[in-house]
Structures are given as structure tokens and as C-alpha cells.
């Protein structure tokens, strides 16, 4: 229970899904784990199929348009990167393309636009204005990065509201059968 509580108090892990597995999941221990912050309590014995179903449900929820957890996370990982804004300057597009290449080759992930980095690794949500939002329209954005990534790697752009602020989450699919390279 202490580990779950510590993970929930840490800014970098507070929104991470936590599953507890216990032979006592249906009694006081299960209730304590849930109260401590576990998202799911899996009773023993369990099958690998049960774990797969729970995992598929979790990742489907995370992938299908509910990106607000990324706004709450505000911590970079190998598959999530935060940016202040996007400009059409060659240097900015090349830098973003480099991030897309790295994330795509890693297995896919997200770029989240609308965050300022106050100090290294410390991000705050500032949101995007209407001009910044339009620069991240999916067709415009894909056209800009196409010149820098080989083979071309299309991404999806999602508008996400966090309170009164608006953000763009760029969903980067995995490269899978090919390696993305910089042109």
C-alpha cells in the first residue's frame, strides 16, 4: 500500500495506471489497495487471458481520443514529449521531425503542444492561441514534416481542452516494419 501511495504522490507517476494483484483482492486488502490509489485489483488466481483483456481495455481507453491524462502527466518519457508551440521555421520543423522519428522508431507515442518548460523537465500548461492551433492542423502539420522524414510518416492531431486552455496532442504511430530516417 505504501508503494501505491508514493506513486500517487509523485508528480511523474501520479496518473500512471496501477494494478494490484492479490489472493485477498476481494476482501479488506483489495479495498485498501483501491483506497490507496490502485486502478484495478486483480484476484489470484488469474489467467494470462484475463490480464490481456484488462491491458487491452486500458490501452484502448488511452488511445481513443481521451488524451487529457497527458495534460495531467506533464512529464516526458520515451514516448511522450512536451512542446511550447509549433512554428513553420525550418529549424523548428526539423526539430519536431527529429522527435517524431525517435518516437515512431521507439514504438509510437505523443507530442503535446501547449506546455512551457520552466526548468529542465518541469513543464507547465500554458495552452495555445487560435493561430498556434491552426498551425497544428493535421494536413498542414503533416505537409510540413513530410520534407524531413523518410519514408513519410503521417501523424494525427487531436485538440484537447484542459480547463479553459486548448492543447494539441500529436499521435505518432509506430514505425513498425521500417526505420524512420531524417531526410
CSV table of C-alpha atoms in Angstrom, one decimal:
chain,number,residue,atom,x,y,z
A,1,UNK,CA,0.0,0.0,0.0
A,2,UNK,CA,2.9,2.3,0.8
A,3,UNK,CA,4.3,1.9,-2.8
A,4,UNK,CA,0.9,2.7,-4.3
A,5,UNK,CA,0.6,5.8,-2.1
A,6,UNK,CA,4.1,7.0,-3.0
A,7,UNK,CA,3.5,6.5,-6.7
A,8,UNK,CA,0.3,8.6,-6.4
A,9,UNK,CA,2.1,11.4,-4.6
A,10,UNK,CA,4.9,11.6,-7.2
A,11,UNK,CA,4.1,14.1,-10.0
A,12,UNK,CA,5.7,11.9,-12.6
A,13,UNK,CA,3.8,8.8,-11.7
A,14,UNK,CA,0.6,10.1,-10.1
A,15,UNK,CA,-1.5,9.3,-13.3
A,16,UNK,CA,0.2,6.0,-14.1
A,17,UNK,CA,-2.2,3.1,-14.2
A,18,UNK,CA,-1.6,0.8,-11.2
A,19,UNK,CA,-2.9,-2.7,-11.0
A,20,UNK,CA,-2.6,-4.7,-7.7
A,21,UNK,CA,-2.6,-8.5,-7.8
A,22,UNK,CA,-3.6,-10.3,-4.6
A,23,UNK,CA,-5.0,-13.5,-3.3
A,24,UNK,CA,-7.0,-11.2,-0.9
A,25,UNK,CA,-8.3,-8.9,-3.6
A,26,UNK,CA,-12.0,-9.5,-2.7
A,27,UNK,CA,-11.6,-8.5,1.0
A,28,UNK,CA,-10.0,-5.8,3.1
A,29,UNK,CA,-6.7,-5.9,1.3
A,30,UNK,CA,-8.4,-5.2,-2.0
A,31,UNK,CA,-10.4,-2.3,-0.6
A,32,UNK,CA,-7.2,-0.9,1.0
A,33,UNK,CA,-5.3,-1.1,-2.3
A,34,UNK,CA,-8.2,0.6,-4.1
A,35,UNK,CA,-8.3,3.3,-1.4
A,36,UNK,CA,-4.5,3.8,-1.7
A,37,UNK,CA,-4.9,4.6,-5.4
A,38,UNK,CA,-4.8,1.3,-7.4
A,39,UNK,CA,-6.9,1.5,-10.5
A,40,UNK,CA,-7.6,-2.3,-10.7
A,41,UNK,CA,-7.4,-5.1,-8.2
A,42,UNK,CA,-6.9,-8.5,-9.9
A,43,UNK,CA,-7.7,-11.5,-7.7
A,44,UNK,CA,-5.4,-14.6,-7.7
A,45,UNK,CA,-5.6,-17.0,-9.4
A,46,UNK,CA,-5.8,-15.3,-12.7
A,47,UNK,CA,-5.2,-16.3,-16.3
A,48,UNK,CA,-3.0,-14.6,-18.9
A,49,UNK,CA,-6.1,-14.1,-20.9
A,50,UNK,CA,-7.7,-12.0,-18.1
A,51,UNK,CA,-4.5,-9.9,-17.9
A,52,UNK,CA,-4.6,-9.4,-21.7
A,53,UNK,CA,-8.2,-8.3,-21.6
A,54,UNK,CA,-7.6,-5.8,-18.8
A,55,UNK,CA,-4.5,-4.5,-20.7
A,56,UNK,CA,-6.4,-4.2,-24.0
A,57,UNK,CA,-9.2,-2.3,-22.3
A,58,UNK,CA,-6.7,0.1,-20.6
A,59,UNK,CA,-4.7,0.8,-23.7
A,60,UNK,CA,-7.8,1.2,-25.9
A,61,UNK,CA,-9.1,3.9,-23.5
A,62,UNK,CA,-5.8,5.7,-23.5
A,63,UNK,CA,-5.5,5.6,-27.3
A,64,UNK,CA,-9.1,6.5,-28.3
A,65,UNK,CA,-9.2,10.3,-28.0
A,66,UNK,CA,-9.1,10.6,-24.3
A,67,UNK,CA,-5.8,12.4,-24.1
A,68,UNK,CA,-6.4,14.6,-21.0
A,69,UNK,CA,-4.2,12.3,-18.9
A,70,UNK,CA,-1.3,13.6,-21.0
A,71,UNK,CA,-2.1,17.1,-19.8
A,72,UNK,CA,-2.1,15.9,-16.2
A,73,UNK,CA,1.1,13.9,-16.6
A,74,UNK,CA,3.3,16.8,-17.9
A,75,UNK,CA,6.4,14.6,-17.6
A,76,UNK,CA,8.4,13.4,-20.6
A,77,UNK,CA,9.1,9.8,-21.3
A,78,UNK,CA,10.5,7.9,-24.3
A,79,UNK,CA,7.0,8.0,-25.9
A,80,UNK,CA,5.8,11.4,-24.7
A,81,UNK,CA,7.4,14.8,-25.4
A,82,UNK,CA,6.1,18.3,-24.5
A,83,UNK,CA,6.5,21.4,-26.6
A,84,UNK,CA,5.5,25.1,-26.2
A,85,UNK,CA,4.3,25.7,-29.7
A,86,UNK,CA,5.0,24.9,-33.4
A,87,UNK,CA,6.3,27.3,-35.9
A,88,UNK,CA,6.8,26.8,-39.6
A,89,UNK,CA,10.5,27.8,-39.5
A,90,UNK,CA,12.8,25.2,-41.0
A,91,UNK,CA,14.7,24.7,-37.7
A,92,UNK,CA,11.5,24.2,-35.7
A,93,UNK,CA,10.0,21.8,-38.2
A,94,UNK,CA,13.3,19.8,-38.4
A,95,UNK,CA,13.5,19.6,-34.6
A,96,UNK,CA,9.9,18.3,-34.4
A,97,UNK,CA,10.5,15.9,-37.2
A,98,UNK,CA,13.5,14.5,-35.2
A,99,UNK,CA,11.2,13.9,-32.2
A,100,UNK,CA,8.7,12.2,-34.4
A,101,UNK,CA,11.4,10.0,-35.9
A,102,UNK,CA,12.6,9.0,-32.4
A,103,UNK,CA,9.1,8.3,-31.0
A,104,UNK,CA,8.0,6.5,-34.2
A,105,UNK,CA,11.1,4.2,-34.1
A,106,UNK,CA,10.6,3.6,-30.4
A,107,UNK,CA,7.1,2.2,-30.9
A,108,UNK,CA,4.8,5.3,-31.2
A,109,UNK,CA,3.7,7.9,-28.8
A,110,UNK,CA,2.7,11.6,-28.5
A,111,UNK,CA,3.9,15.2,-28.8
A,112,UNK,CA,1.9,17.5,-26.7
A,113,UNK,CA,1.9,21.2,-27.7
A,114,UNK,CA,1.0,24.0,-25.2
A,115,UNK,CA,3.5,23.4,-22.4
A,116,UNK,CA,6.3,25.7,-21.3
A,117,UNK,CA,9.4,24.1,-19.8
A,118,UNK,CA,10.3,26.4,-16.8
A,119,UNK,CA,13.3,24.4,-15.9
A,120,UNK,CA,14.6,21.1,-17.3
A,121,UNK,CA,11.9,18.5,-17.0
A,122,UNK,CA,9.5,20.9,-15.2
A,123,UNK,CA,6.5,21.6,-17.5
A,124,UNK,CA,3.6,23.9,-17.0
A,125,UNK,CA,0.4,24.1,-19.1
A,126,UNK,CA,0.1,27.4,-20.9
A,127,UNK,CA,-2.2,26.4,-23.8
A,128,UNK,CA,-2.3,27.5,-27.4
A,129,UNK,CA,-3.9,30.5,-29.0
A,130,UNK,CA,-6.0,30.2,-32.2
A,131,UNK,CA,-3.1,30.9,-34.6
A,132,UNK,CA,-1.0,28.3,-32.8
A,133,UNK,CA,-3.8,25.8,-33.0
A,134,UNK,CA,-4.3,26.4,-36.8
A,135,UNK,CA,-0.5,25.8,-37.4
A,136,UNK,CA,-1.1,22.3,-35.9
A,137,UNK,CA,-4.0,21.4,-38.2
A,138,UNK,CA,-3.3,17.9,-39.3
A,139,UNK,CA,-2.9,18.4,-43.1
A,140,UNK,CA,-0.7,21.5,-42.6
A,141,UNK,CA,1.4,19.7,-40.0
A,142,UNK,CA,1.8,16.5,-42.0
A,143,UNK,CA,2.8,18.5,-45.1
A,144,UNK,CA,5.5,20.4,-43.1
A,145,UNK,CA,7.1,17.3,-41.6
A,146,UNK,CA,6.9,15.3,-44.8
A,147,UNK,CA,10.0,17.1,-46.1
A,148,UNK,CA,12.1,15.9,-43.2
A,149,UNK,CA,11.1,12.2,-42.6
A,150,UNK,CA,11.8,9.3,-44.9
A,151,UNK,CA,9.7,7.3,-45.5
A,152,UNK,CA,6.9,9.8,-44.9
A,153,UNK,CA,5.1,9.1,-41.6
A,154,UNK,CA,1.7,10.6,-41.2
A,155,UNK,CA,0.5,11.6,-37.7
A,156,UNK,CA,-2.9,12.5,-36.2
A,157,UNK,CA,-3.5,15.8,-34.4
A,158,UNK,CA,-6.1,16.0,-31.6
A,159,UNK,CA,-7.4,19.2,-30.0
A,160,UNK,CA,-7.7,18.7,-26.2
A,161,UNK,CA,-9.3,21.1,-23.8
A,162,UNK,CA,-7.7,21.4,-20.3
A,163,UNK,CA,-9.8,23.8,-18.3
A,164,UNK,CA,-10.0,27.0,-20.4
A,165,UNK,CA,-6.9,26.2,-22.3
A,166,UNK,CA,-6.5,24.3,-25.6
A,167,UNK,CA,-3.7,21.9,-26.5
A,168,UNK,CA,-2.8,19.8,-29.4
A,169,UNK,CA,-1.8,16.2,-28.9
A,170,UNK,CA,0.0,14.7,-32.0
A,171,UNK,CA,-0.4,11.0,-32.1
A,172,UNK,CA,2.6,9.3,-33.7
A,173,UNK,CA,2.0,5.7,-34.9
A,174,UNK,CA,4.8,3.2,-34.5
A,175,UNK,CA,7.2,2.8,-37.5
A,176,UNK,CA,6.7,-1.0,-37.3
A,177,UNK,CA,8.2,-2.6,-40.5
A,178,UNK,CA,10.6,0.2,-41.4
A,179,UNK,CA,13.0,2.6,-39.8
A,180,UNK,CA,12.2,6.3,-40.0
A,181,UNK,CA,15.2,8.4,-41.1
A,182,UNK,CA,15.8,12.1,-41.4
A,183,UNK,CA,15.9,13.4,-45.0
